Coordinates of C-alpha atoms in Angstrom, one line a residue:
M1 CA 0.0 0.0 0.0
N2 CA 1.2 3.5 -0.9
E3 CA 2.7 5.2 2.2
N4 CA 0.4 8.2 1.8
A5 CA -2.8 6.2 1.0
L6 CA -5.6 6.2 3.5
I7 CA -7.0 3.0 4.8
K8 CA -10.6 2.9 3.5
Y9 CA -13.8 1.0 4.2
S10 CA -13.1 -1.1 1.0
D11 CA -10.0 -2.5 2.7
I12 CA -12.0 -3.6 5.7
K13 CA -14.7 -4.9 3.4
E14 CA -12.1 -7.1 1.7
V15 CA -11.3 -8.6 5.0
F16 CA -15.0 -9.2 5.8
N17 CA -15.4 -10.9 2.5
N18 CA -12.4 -13.1 3.1
M19 CA -13.9 -14.1 6.5
G20 CA -17.5 -14.6 5.1
I21 CA -18.8 -11.7 7.3
D22 CA -21.8 -9.7 5.9
D23 CA -22.0 -6.2 7.3
S24 CA -24.7 -5.0 4.9
G25 CA -27.9 -3.6 6.5
F26 CA -26.0 -2.0 9.4
H27 CA -25.2 1.6 10.1
N28 CA -21.6 1.6 11.4
P29 CA -21.9 -1.8 13.1
T30 CA -19.9 -2.9 16.1
L31 CA -17.7 -5.9 15.7
K32 CA -19.1 -7.9 18.6
N33 CA -22.7 -6.8 19.1
D34 CA -23.7 -6.3 15.5
L35 CA -21.4 -8.5 13.5
E36 CA -21.2 -11.1 16.3
M37 CA -17.4 -11.6 16.2
D38 CA -16.2 -13.8 19.0
S39 CA -12.7 -13.6 20.4
Q40 CA -11.2 -16.0 17.9
E41 CA -12.8 -14.2 15.0
L42 CA -11.4 -10.9 16.3
I43 CA -8.0 -12.4 16.2
E44 CA -8.6 -13.7 12.7
F45 CA -9.9 -10.2 11.7
I46 CA -6.7 -8.5 12.9
V47 CA -4.4 -11.1 11.2
E48 CA -6.3 -10.6 7.9
L49 CA -6.1 -6.8 8.3
E50 CA -2.3 -7.1 8.8
S51 CA -2.0 -9.2 5.7
V52 CA -4.2 -7.0 3.5
L53 CA -2.8 -3.7 4.7
R54 CA 0.8 -4.9 5.3
L55 CA 0.6 -3.2 8.7
D56 CA 1.7 -4.4 12.1
I57 CA -1.2 -4.0 14.5
P58 CA -0.2 -4.2 18.2
D59 CA -2.2 -6.2 20.7
G60 CA -5.2 -4.2 22.2
I61 CA -5.5 -1.6 19.4
I62 CA -8.6 -3.2 17.8
E63 CA -11.3 -4.2 20.3
N64 CA -14.5 -6.1 19.9
K65 CA -16.6 -3.1 21.1
D66 CA -15.2 -1.0 18.2
T67 CA -17.4 0.2 15.3
I68 CA -16.1 0.2 11.8
S69 CA -15.5 3.9 12.1
D70 CA -13.5 3.2 15.2
V71 CA -11.4 0.7 13.3
L72 CA -10.8 3.1 10.4
I73 CA -9.7 5.8 12.8
K74 CA -7.4 3.5 14.7
L75 CA -5.8 2.0 11.6
N76 CA -5.1 5.3 10.0
N77 CA -3.8 6.8 13.2
L78 CA -1.5 3.8 13.5
K79 CA -0.4 3.9 9.9
F80 CA 0.7 7.5 10.1
N81 CA 2.0 7.2 13.7
F82 CA 0.9 10.6 14.8
T83 CA 2.3 11.8 18.1
N84 CA 0.2 14.9 18.8
Q85 CA -3.5 15.7 18.8
R86 CA -6.1 18.3 19.6
V87 CA -9.9 18.3 19.3
D88 CA -12.3 21.2 18.6
K89 CA -16.1 21.0 18.6
I90 CA -19.1 23.1 17.6
S91 CA -22.9 22.5 17.3
V92 CA -25.0 23.6 14.3
S93 CA -28.7 23.8 13.6
A94 CA -29.0 21.0 11.0
D95 CA -29.3 17.2 10.8
V96 CA -26.3 15.0 10.6
S97 CA -26.8 13.9 6.9
T98 CA -27.1 17.5 5.7
V99 CA -24.0 18.6 7.6
R100 CA -21.9 15.6 6.6
Q101 CA -22.8 16.0 2.9
A102 CA -22.0 19.8 3.0
V103 CA -18.5 19.1 4.5
W104 CA -17.9 16.3 2.0
D105 CA -19.0 18.3 -1.1
L106 CA -15.8 20.1 -2.1
T107 CA -17.5 21.7 -5.1
S108 CA -19.4 24.1 -2.8
W109 CA -16.5 25.1 -0.6
E110 CA -15.3 28.1 -2.7
R111 CA -18.8 29.5 -2.7
K112 CA -19.6 28.8 1.0
L113 CA -16.3 29.3 2.8
E114 CA -14.8 32.7 2.2
H115 CA -11.3 31.7 3.4
I116 CA -11.0 29.0 0.7
K117 CA -9.4 30.6 -2.4
S118 CA -9.6 27.5 -4.6
I119 CA -10.2 23.7 -4.7
K120 CA -8.7 21.6 -7.4
I121 CA -9.9 18.0 -7.3
S122 CA -7.6 15.5 -8.9
N123 CA -9.5 12.3 -8.0
Q124 CA -12.9 11.7 -6.6
T125 CA -15.3 8.7 -5.9
D126 CA -18.3 8.4 -3.7
D127 CA -16.1 7.8 -0.7
Y128 CA -12.6 9.1 -1.6
Q129 CA -11.1 12.4 -2.6
E130 CA -7.7 13.8 -3.6
F131 CA -7.4 17.6 -4.0
W132 CA -5.3 20.7 -3.7
M133 CA -6.6 23.6 -1.6
E134 CA -5.5 27.3 -1.3
V135 CA -6.4 29.0 2.0
L136 CA -6.6 32.8 2.6
N137 CA -5.5 34.5 5.7
S138 CA -7.2 37.5 7.3
R139 CA -5.5 39.9 4.9
G140 CA -6.8 38.0 1.9
E141 CA -3.4 36.5 1.1
I142 CA -2.8 32.9 0.3
S143 CA -1.4 31.5 3.5
V144 CA -1.6 27.7 2.9
T145 CA -1.4 25.6 -0.2
A146 CA -2.0 22.0 0.7
Q147 CA -2.6 18.6 -0.9
S148 CA -5.2 16.5 0.9
T149 CA -6.8 13.1 0.7
R150 CA -10.1 12.2 2.4
L151 CA -12.3 9.1 2.9
L152 CA -15.9 9.0 3.8
Y153 CA -17.6 6.3 5.8
E154 CA -21.1 6.9 7.4
D155 CA -20.7 9.9 9.8
L156 CA -16.9 10.0 9.5
I157 CA -14.6 11.9 7.2
Y158 CA -10.9 11.1 7.7
F159 CA -8.2 13.3 6.1
Y160 CA -4.5 13.3 5.5
Q161 CA -2.1 15.9 4.0
P162 CA 0.7 14.3 2.0
T163 CA 2.3 17.8 1.7
P164 CA 1.6 19.5 5.1
P165 CA 2.9 23.0 6.1
D166 CA 6.7 23.0 6.6
Y167 CA 6.5 23.0 10.4
L168 CA 4.9 19.6 10.2
S169 CA 6.2 16.3 8.9
K170 CA 2.8 14.7 9.0
H171 CA -0.7 16.1 9.4
G172 CA -4.1 14.5 9.3
G173 CA -7.2 13.8 11.4
Y174 CA -10.9 13.4 11.1
W175 CA -14.4 14.9 11.2
E176 CA -17.1 13.3 13.3
F177 CA -20.8 14.2 13.0
K178 CA -23.2 13.3 15.9
Q179 CA -26.9 14.1 16.2
N180 CA -27.6 16.0 19.4
G181 CA -31.3 16.7 19.7
N182 CA -32.2 19.2 16.9
E183 CA -28.5 20.0 16.3
T184 CA -25.5 18.2 15.0
D185 CA -22.2 18.3 16.9
I186 CA -19.2 18.7 14.5
I187 CA -16.1 17.4 16.1
L188 CA -12.8 18.1 14.3
H189 CA -9.7 16.1 15.4
H190 CA -6.2 17.2 14.3
R191 CA -3.3 14.7 14.5
W192 CA 0.3 15.6 13.6
I193 CA 4.1 15.1 13.8
V194 CA 6.4 18.1 14.2
S195 CA 9.0 18.6 11.5
D196 CA 12.7 18.8 12.2
T197 CA 12.8 22.5 11.1
A198 CA 9.7 23.6 13.1
T199 CA 11.6 25.1 16.0
E200 CA 13.5 27.4 13.6
L201 CA 10.6 28.2 11.4
L202 CA 8.3 29.1 14.2
E203 CA 11.0 30.8 16.3
C204 CA 10.5 28.7 19.4
Q205 CA 13.0 28.3 22.2
N206 CA 12.0 24.8 23.5
K207 CA 9.8 21.8 22.7
K208 CA 7.0 22.8 25.0
D209 CA 6.6 26.3 23.5
L210 CA 6.8 24.7 20.0
Q211 CA 4.0 22.2 20.7
E212 CA 1.8 24.9 22.2
K213 CA 2.3 27.2 19.2
I214 CA 1.5 24.5 16.7
S215 CA -1.6 23.5 18.6
K216 CA -2.7 27.1 18.7
I217 CA -2.1 27.5 15.0
L218 CA -4.3 24.4 14.3
Q219 CA -6.9 25.6 16.8
V220 CA -7.2 28.9 15.0
H221 CA -7.7 27.2 11.6
A222 CA -10.1 24.7 13.1
L223 CA -12.3 27.2 14.8
E224 CA -12.3 29.5 11.8
T225 CA -13.6 26.6 9.7
L226 CA -16.1 25.4 12.3
L227 CA -17.5 28.9 12.9
R228 CA -18.0 29.4 9.2
W229 CA -20.0 26.2 8.9
K230 CA -22.0 27.2 12.0
G231 CA -22.8 30.5 10.3
I232 CA -23.9 28.7 7.2
F233 CA -26.2 26.2 8.9
D234 CA -27.6 28.6 11.6
E235 CA -28.7 31.1 8.9
N236 CA -30.8 28.5 7.0

């Protein structure tokens, strides 16, 4: 598997097919309660995943209580070996399916999100995207040009940047969408690894200051994006 390729639902589906497991008819099923995997089948599932993905999965990473979304998140986090994380959350006045589809639909981003200068899609299927994105800063200048890949499964969108900003060697994460009464909670997870040149680039004196500065940069970007989506949905 390509070192920058996301692990997708189709990879897990291949393992299910090899094992004779039918997950159709479920919405993000759990391995044990819905798919009725016993402890031996869980071991077989992990061994098959290792073979299909060519990935070493340590004991205890995949649990029988996990949903397929949980498995996708854990496998991609494991593959890219992220060492840092932050989580930001906001609630919007819309149902889950509407919110998820809007965030997935790249073709509307330039029109809906003022800080997006351009989106150039190079590959897209129903559940996978590859694209380049230009992002504007508060002065209307292009501050970030990034390549991204994304996968969609149920109420999860996982993303990875093969070419992250220079202060990061790896950057990815995922969006979760959860119904909460009449609103939807949008939860944005950022995962990353700091680059060797980050201390100099961001003019930090020590590792603690560097980590805090990078987390703050990602928080600003995350909240700007989340608040723009909130404004879109709360106006409708």
